[in-house]
mmCIF file with all atom_site columns, C-alpha atoms in Angstrom:
data_model
loop_
_atom_site.group_PDB
_atom_site.id
_atom_site.type_symbol
_atom_site.label_atom_id
_atom_site.label_alt_id
_atom_site.label_comp_id
_atom_site.label_asym_id
_atom_site.label_entity_id
_atom_site.label_seq_id
_atom_site.pdbx_PDB_ins_code
_atom_site.Cartn_x
_atom_site.Cartn_y
_atom_site.Cartn_z
_atom_site.occupancy
_atom_site.B_iso_or_equiv
_atom_site.pdbx_formal_charge
_atom_site.auth_seq_id
_atom_site.auth_comp_id
_atom_site.auth_asym_id
_atom_site.auth_atom_id
_atom_site.pdbx_PDB_model_num
ATOM 1   C CA . MET A 1 1   ? 148.256 -57.449 -96.488  1.00 47.00 ? 9   MET A CA 1
ATOM 2   C CA . TYR A 1 2   ? 148.394 -53.869 -95.264  1.00 57.00 ? 10  TYR A CA 1
ATOM 3   C CA . CYS A 1 3   ? 147.286 -52.336 -92.007  1.00 70.00 ? 11  CYS A CA 1
ATOM 4   C CA . ASN A 1 4   ? 147.266 -48.617 -91.351  1.00 90.00 ? 12  ASN A CA 1
ATOM 5   C CA . SER A 1 5   ? 146.486 -47.033 -88.024  1.00 92.00 ? 13  SER A CA 1
ATOM 6   C CA . SER A 1 6   ? 146.268 -43.434 -86.993  1.00 94.00 ? 14  SER A CA 1
ATOM 7   C CA . ALA A 1 7   ? 145.156 -41.481 -83.951  1.00 97.00 ? 15  ALA A CA 1
ATOM 8   C CA . VAL A 1 8   ? 144.614 -37.823 -83.146  1.00 97.00 ? 16  VAL A CA 1
ATOM 9   C CA . TRP A 1 9   ? 143.442 -35.720 -80.208  1.00 97.00 ? 17  TRP A CA 1
ATOM 10  C CA . LEU A 1 10  ? 140.582 -33.442 -81.221  1.00 98.00 ? 18  LEU A CA 1
ATOM 11  C CA . PRO A 1 11  ? 139.688 -30.166 -79.520  1.00 96.00 ? 19  PRO A CA 1
ATOM 12  C CA . ARG A 1 12  ? 136.437 -29.733 -77.646  1.00 96.00 ? 20  ARG A CA 1
ATOM 13  C CA . SER A 1 13  ? 135.056 -27.412 -80.308  1.00 96.00 ? 21  SER A CA 1
ATOM 14  C CA . ARG A 1 14  ? 132.642 -27.322 -83.234  1.00 95.00 ? 22  ARG A CA 1
ATOM 15  C CA . ARG A 1 15  ? 135.631 -27.994 -85.503  1.00 97.00 ? 23  ARG A CA 1
ATOM 16  C CA . ALA A 1 16  ? 136.254 -31.462 -84.022  1.00 98.00 ? 24  ALA A CA 1
ATOM 17  C CA . PRO A 1 17  ? 134.048 -33.399 -86.515  1.00 97.00 ? 25  PRO A CA 1
ATOM 18  C CA . HIS A 1 18  ? 135.664 -31.578 -89.456  1.00 98.00 ? 26  HIS A CA 1
ATOM 19  C CA . ILE A 1 19  ? 139.174 -32.292 -88.185  1.00 98.00 ? 27  ILE A CA 1
ATOM 20  C CA . GLY A 1 20  ? 138.218 -35.931 -87.622  1.00 98.00 ? 28  GLY A CA 1
ATOM 21  C CA . ARG A 1 21  ? 136.891 -36.264 -91.185  1.00 98.00 ? 29  ARG A CA 1
ATOM 22  C CA . GLU A 1 22  ? 140.089 -34.719 -92.558  1.00 97.00 ? 30  GLU A CA 1
ATOM 23  C CA . HIS A 1 23  ? 142.153 -37.162 -90.521  1.00 97.00 ? 31  HIS A CA 1
ATOM 24  C CA . LEU A 1 24  ? 140.196 -40.126 -91.901  1.00 97.00 ? 32  LEU A CA 1
ATOM 25  C CA . ALA A 1 25  ? 140.479 -38.823 -95.470  1.00 95.00 ? 33  ALA A CA 1
ATOM 26  C CA . GLU A 1 26  ? 144.273 -38.539 -95.089  1.00 94.00 ? 34  GLU A CA 1
ATOM 27  C CA . LEU A 1 27  ? 144.522 -42.113 -93.795  1.00 94.00 ? 35  LEU A CA 1
ATOM 28  C CA . LEU A 1 28  ? 142.365 -43.469 -96.602  1.00 94.00 ? 36  LEU A CA 1
ATOM 29  C CA . HIS A 1 29  ? 144.202 -41.440 -99.240  1.00 91.00 ? 37  HIS A CA 1
ATOM 30  C CA . SER A 1 30  ? 147.483 -43.086 -98.217  1.00 86.00 ? 38  SER A CA 1
ATOM 31  C CA . SER A 1 31  ? 146.056 -46.631 -98.330  1.00 84.00 ? 39  SER A CA 1
ATOM 32  C CA . ALA A 1 32  ? 145.385 -49.035 -101.171 1.00 76.00 ? 40  ALA A CA 1
ATOM 33  C CA . ALA A 1 33  ? 141.820 -50.279 -101.738 1.00 70.00 ? 41  ALA A CA 1
ATOM 34  C CA . SER A 1 34  ? 140.292 -47.798 -99.297  1.00 83.00 ? 42  SER A CA 1
ATOM 35  C CA . GLU A 1 35  ? 137.520 -46.492 -101.582 1.00 85.00 ? 43  GLU A CA 1
ATOM 36  C CA . PRO A 1 36  ? 134.660 -48.554 -100.050 1.00 91.00 ? 44  PRO A CA 1
ATOM 37  C CA . TYR A 1 37  ? 135.375 -46.953 -96.664  1.00 94.00 ? 45  TYR A CA 1
ATOM 38  C CA . LEU A 1 38  ? 135.365 -43.283 -97.653  1.00 94.00 ? 46  LEU A CA 1
ATOM 39  C CA . ALA A 1 39  ? 131.660 -42.340 -97.697  1.00 94.00 ? 47  ALA A CA 1
ATOM 40  C CA . PRO A 1 40  ? 130.510 -44.434 -94.722  1.00 96.00 ? 48  PRO A CA 1
ATOM 41  C CA . GLY A 1 41  ? 133.686 -43.626 -92.785  1.00 96.00 ? 49  GLY A CA 1
ATOM 42  C CA . LEU A 1 42  ? 133.237 -39.870 -93.156  1.00 96.00 ? 50  LEU A CA 1
ATOM 43  C CA . LEU A 1 43  ? 129.653 -40.064 -91.927  1.00 95.00 ? 51  LEU A CA 1
ATOM 44  C CA . LEU A 1 44  ? 130.529 -42.372 -89.029  1.00 97.00 ? 52  LEU A CA 1
ATOM 45  C CA . VAL A 1 45  ? 133.456 -40.236 -87.849  1.00 97.00 ? 53  VAL A CA 1
ATOM 46  C CA . SER A 1 46  ? 131.246 -37.171 -88.020  1.00 96.00 ? 54  SER A CA 1
ATOM 47  C CA . GLU A 1 47  ? 128.430 -38.780 -86.012  1.00 94.00 ? 55  GLU A CA 1
ATOM 48  C CA . LEU A 1 48  ? 130.601 -40.378 -83.331  1.00 95.00 ? 56  LEU A CA 1
ATOM 49  C CA . VAL A 1 49  ? 132.781 -37.305 -82.829  1.00 97.00 ? 57  VAL A CA 1
ATOM 50  C CA . THR A 1 50  ? 129.713 -35.052 -82.700  1.00 94.00 ? 58  THR A CA 1
ATOM 51  C CA . ASN A 1 51  ? 128.135 -37.308 -80.057  1.00 91.00 ? 59  ASN A CA 1
ATOM 52  C CA . ALA A 1 52  ? 131.344 -37.224 -78.006  1.00 94.00 ? 60  ALA A CA 1
ATOM 53  C CA . LEU A 1 53  ? 131.465 -33.448 -78.338  1.00 93.00 ? 61  LEU A CA 1
ATOM 54  C CA . LEU A 1 54  ? 127.836 -32.904 -77.318  1.00 90.00 ? 62  LEU A CA 1
ATOM 55  C CA . HIS A 1 55  ? 127.395 -35.622 -74.702  1.00 88.00 ? 63  HIS A CA 1
ATOM 56  C CA . GLY A 1 56  ? 130.747 -37.010 -73.585  1.00 85.00 ? 64  GLY A CA 1
ATOM 57  C CA . THR A 1 57  ? 133.362 -34.303 -73.332  1.00 87.00 ? 65  THR A CA 1
ATOM 58  C CA . PRO A 1 58  ? 133.153 -31.879 -70.418  1.00 89.00 ? 66  PRO A CA 1
ATOM 59  C CA . PRO A 1 59  ? 135.119 -28.615 -70.461  1.00 90.00 ? 67  PRO A CA 1
ATOM 60  C CA . GLY A 1 60  ? 138.837 -29.129 -70.046  1.00 90.00 ? 68  GLY A CA 1
ATOM 61  C CA . HIS A 1 61  ? 138.872 -32.462 -71.914  1.00 93.00 ? 69  HIS A CA 1
ATOM 62  C CA . ARG A 1 62  ? 139.567 -33.453 -75.492  1.00 95.00 ? 70  ARG A CA 1
ATOM 63  C CA . ILE A 1 63  ? 138.281 -36.215 -77.783  1.00 97.00 ? 71  ILE A CA 1
ATOM 64  C CA . HIS A 1 64  ? 140.561 -38.985 -78.996  1.00 98.00 ? 72  HIS A CA 1
ATOM 65  C CA . LEU A 1 65  ? 139.947 -40.442 -82.466  1.00 98.00 ? 73  LEU A CA 1
ATOM 66  C CA . SER A 1 66  ? 141.613 -43.740 -83.343  1.00 98.00 ? 74  SER A CA 1
ATOM 67  C CA . LEU A 1 67  ? 141.407 -45.305 -86.819  1.00 97.00 ? 75  LEU A CA 1
ATOM 68  C CA . ASP A 1 68  ? 142.525 -48.766 -87.883  1.00 96.00 ? 76  ASP A CA 1
ATOM 69  C CA . LEU A 1 69  ? 142.322 -49.879 -91.508  1.00 94.00 ? 77  LEU A CA 1
ATOM 70  C CA . ASP A 1 70  ? 143.091 -53.252 -93.046  1.00 89.00 ? 78  ASP A CA 1
ATOM 71  C CA . PRO A 1 71  ? 141.810 -54.949 -96.211  1.00 85.00 ? 79  PRO A CA 1
ATOM 72  C CA . ALA A 1 72  ? 138.776 -56.399 -94.457  1.00 90.00 ? 80  ALA A CA 1
ATOM 73  C CA . ARG A 1 73  ? 137.571 -53.478 -92.354  1.00 93.00 ? 81  ARG A CA 1
ATOM 74  C CA . LEU A 1 74  ? 137.829 -49.928 -91.032  1.00 96.00 ? 82  LEU A CA 1
ATOM 75  C CA . ARG A 1 75  ? 137.569 -49.563 -87.258  1.00 97.00 ? 83  ARG A CA 1
ATOM 76  C CA . ILE A 1 76  ? 136.692 -46.156 -85.824  1.00 97.00 ? 84  ILE A CA 1
ATOM 77  C CA . GLU A 1 77  ? 137.088 -45.477 -82.103  1.00 98.00 ? 85  GLU A CA 1
ATOM 78  C CA . VAL A 1 78  ? 136.085 -42.274 -80.352  1.00 97.00 ? 86  VAL A CA 1
ATOM 79  C CA . HIS A 1 79  ? 137.279 -41.859 -76.766  1.00 97.00 ? 87  HIS A CA 1
ATOM 80  C CA . ASP A 1 80  ? 135.657 -39.325 -74.452  1.00 95.00 ? 88  ASP A CA 1
ATOM 81  C CA . ALA A 1 81  ? 135.764 -38.490 -70.747  1.00 92.00 ? 89  ALA A CA 1
ATOM 82  C CA . ARG A 1 82  ? 132.235 -39.499 -69.631  1.00 81.00 ? 90  ARG A CA 1
ATOM 83  C CA . GLN A 1 83  ? 131.880 -43.118 -68.619  1.00 74.00 ? 91  GLN A CA 1
ATOM 84  C CA . ASP A 1 84  ? 128.441 -42.468 -67.113  1.00 76.00 ? 92  ASP A CA 1
ATOM 85  C CA . ARG A 1 85  ? 126.855 -41.342 -70.413  1.00 68.00 ? 93  ARG A CA 1
ATOM 86  C CA . ARG A 1 86  ? 126.631 -44.245 -72.827  1.00 70.00 ? 94  ARG A CA 1
ATOM 87  C CA . PRO A 1 87  ? 125.113 -43.932 -76.317  1.00 69.00 ? 95  PRO A CA 1
ATOM 88  C CA . VAL A 1 88  ? 121.349 -44.449 -76.369  1.00 65.00 ? 96  VAL A CA 1
ATOM 89  C CA . LEU A 1 89  ? 119.326 -45.320 -79.471  1.00 62.00 ? 97  LEU A CA 1
ATOM 90  C CA . ARG A 1 90  ? 116.239 -43.089 -79.157  1.00 66.00 ? 98  ARG A CA 1
ATOM 91  C CA . ALA A 1 91  ? 112.892 -43.423 -80.859  1.00 66.00 ? 99  ALA A CA 1
ATOM 92  C CA . LEU A 1 92  ? 112.672 -41.329 -84.013  1.00 60.00 ? 100 LEU A CA 1
ATOM 93  C CA . THR A 1 93  ? 110.141 -38.528 -84.164  1.00 61.00 ? 101 THR A CA 1
ATOM 94  C CA . LEU A 1 94  ? 109.227 -36.220 -87.022  1.00 63.00 ? 102 LEU A CA 1
ATOM 95  C CA . ASP A 1 95  ? 109.681 -33.043 -84.997  1.00 65.00 ? 103 ASP A CA 1
ATOM 96  C CA . GLY A 1 96  ? 112.864 -33.979 -83.113  1.00 61.00 ? 104 GLY A CA 1
ATOM 97  C CA . GLU A 1 97  ? 115.962 -31.964 -83.960  1.00 60.00 ? 105 GLU A CA 1
ATOM 98  C CA . ALA A 1 98  ? 118.446 -34.509 -82.611  1.00 61.00 ? 106 ALA A CA 1
ATOM 99  C CA . GLY A 1 99  ? 118.756 -38.207 -81.875  1.00 59.00 ? 107 GLY A CA 1
ATOM 100 C CA . ARG A 1 100 ? 119.165 -39.525 -85.422  1.00 61.00 ? 108 ARG A CA 1
ATOM 101 C CA . GLY A 1 101 ? 122.917 -40.108 -85.380  1.00 64.00 ? 109 GLY A CA 1
ATOM 102 C CA . LEU A 1 102 ? 122.938 -43.617 -83.950  1.00 69.00 ? 110 LEU A CA 1
ATOM 103 C CA . HIS A 1 103 ? 120.188 -44.580 -86.392  1.00 62.00 ? 111 HIS A CA 1
ATOM 104 C CA . LEU A 1 104 ? 122.724 -43.803 -89.130  1.00 79.00 ? 112 LEU A CA 1
ATOM 105 C CA . VAL A 1 105 ? 125.625 -45.535 -87.402  1.00 82.00 ? 113 VAL A CA 1
ATOM 106 C CA . LYS A 1 106 ? 123.900 -48.906 -86.955  1.00 85.00 ? 114 LYS A CA 1
ATOM 107 C CA . PRO A 1 107 ? 123.104 -49.743 -90.608  1.00 85.00 ? 115 PRO A CA 1
ATOM 108 C CA . LEU A 1 108 ? 126.476 -48.492 -91.878  1.00 87.00 ? 116 LEU A CA 1
ATOM 109 C CA . SER A 1 109 ? 128.456 -50.577 -89.383  1.00 92.00 ? 117 SER A CA 1
ATOM 110 C CA . LYS A 1 110 ? 129.116 -54.300 -89.270  1.00 93.00 ? 118 LYS A CA 1
ATOM 111 C CA . ASN A 1 111 ? 129.764 -54.081 -85.511  1.00 94.00 ? 119 ASN A CA 1
ATOM 112 C CA . THR A 1 112 ? 129.361 -51.349 -82.903  1.00 94.00 ? 120 THR A CA 1
ATOM 113 C CA . GLY A 1 113 ? 130.042 -51.100 -79.213  1.00 93.00 ? 121 GLY A CA 1
ATOM 114 C CA . CYS A 1 114 ? 130.833 -49.065 -76.160  1.00 93.00 ? 122 CYS A CA 1
ATOM 115 C CA . GLU A 1 115 ? 133.323 -49.997 -73.459  1.00 93.00 ? 123 GLU A CA 1
ATOM 116 C CA . PRO A 1 116 ? 134.978 -48.348 -70.476  1.00 91.00 ? 124 PRO A CA 1
ATOM 117 C CA . ARG A 1 117 ? 138.227 -46.470 -70.997  1.00 91.00 ? 125 ARG A CA 1
ATOM 118 C CA . ASN A 1 118 ? 140.708 -46.597 -68.150  1.00 88.00 ? 126 ASN A CA 1
ATOM 119 C CA . PRO A 1 119 ? 141.339 -44.584 -66.126  1.00 88.00 ? 127 PRO A CA 1
ATOM 120 C CA . VAL A 1 120 ? 138.399 -42.405 -67.195  1.00 87.00 ? 128 VAL A CA 1
ATOM 121 C CA . GLY A 1 121 ? 135.756 -42.250 -69.881  1.00 93.00 ? 129 GLY A CA 1
ATOM 122 C CA . LYS A 1 122 ? 134.516 -44.586 -72.560  1.00 95.00 ? 130 LYS A CA 1
ATOM 123 C CA . ILE A 1 123 ? 135.307 -45.775 -76.067  1.00 96.00 ? 131 ILE A CA 1
ATOM 124 C CA . VAL A 1 124 ? 132.508 -45.811 -78.637  1.00 95.00 ? 132 VAL A CA 1
ATOM 125 C CA . TRP A 1 125 ? 133.498 -47.788 -81.698  1.00 96.00 ? 133 TRP A CA 1
ATOM 126 C CA . CYS A 1 126 ? 132.217 -49.146 -84.968  1.00 96.00 ? 134 CYS A CA 1
ATOM 127 C CA . GLU A 1 127 ? 133.566 -51.247 -87.799  1.00 97.00 ? 135 GLU A CA 1
ATOM 128 C CA . VAL A 1 128 ? 132.832 -50.977 -91.504  1.00 96.00 ? 136 VAL A CA 1
ATOM 129 C CA . THR A 1 129 ? 133.530 -53.910 -93.811  1.00 93.00 ? 137 THR A CA 1
ATOM 130 C CA . ALA A 1 130 ? 134.240 -53.769 -97.533  1.00 81.00 ? 138 ALA A CA 1
#
């Protein structure tokens, strides 16, 4: 049984989702039997990091991405600095330009959650199973 973990601090910039996707791709590339996690993992990292960038990371803070991979699942954690702004699943509208991200995260994930991060912030996480 293998288990690979990796973590990286991402800048508070538009490049953060791209860097996060690259980090996930590197982890998966170095692991056996990681193929089922690639497509959903890239989308999930992109969505969760983008949400942290837009809604959870004030100026002067960074985003922390933590990845944990074993044969049964991929766990993605995104840490940001805003404990008071939890993810909210919004009603979909045809003319809305935002608010669809969590609607993508839910069906691709076996489990999702949000918990406080001490001493500050929150951790938004999801798990993908093979």
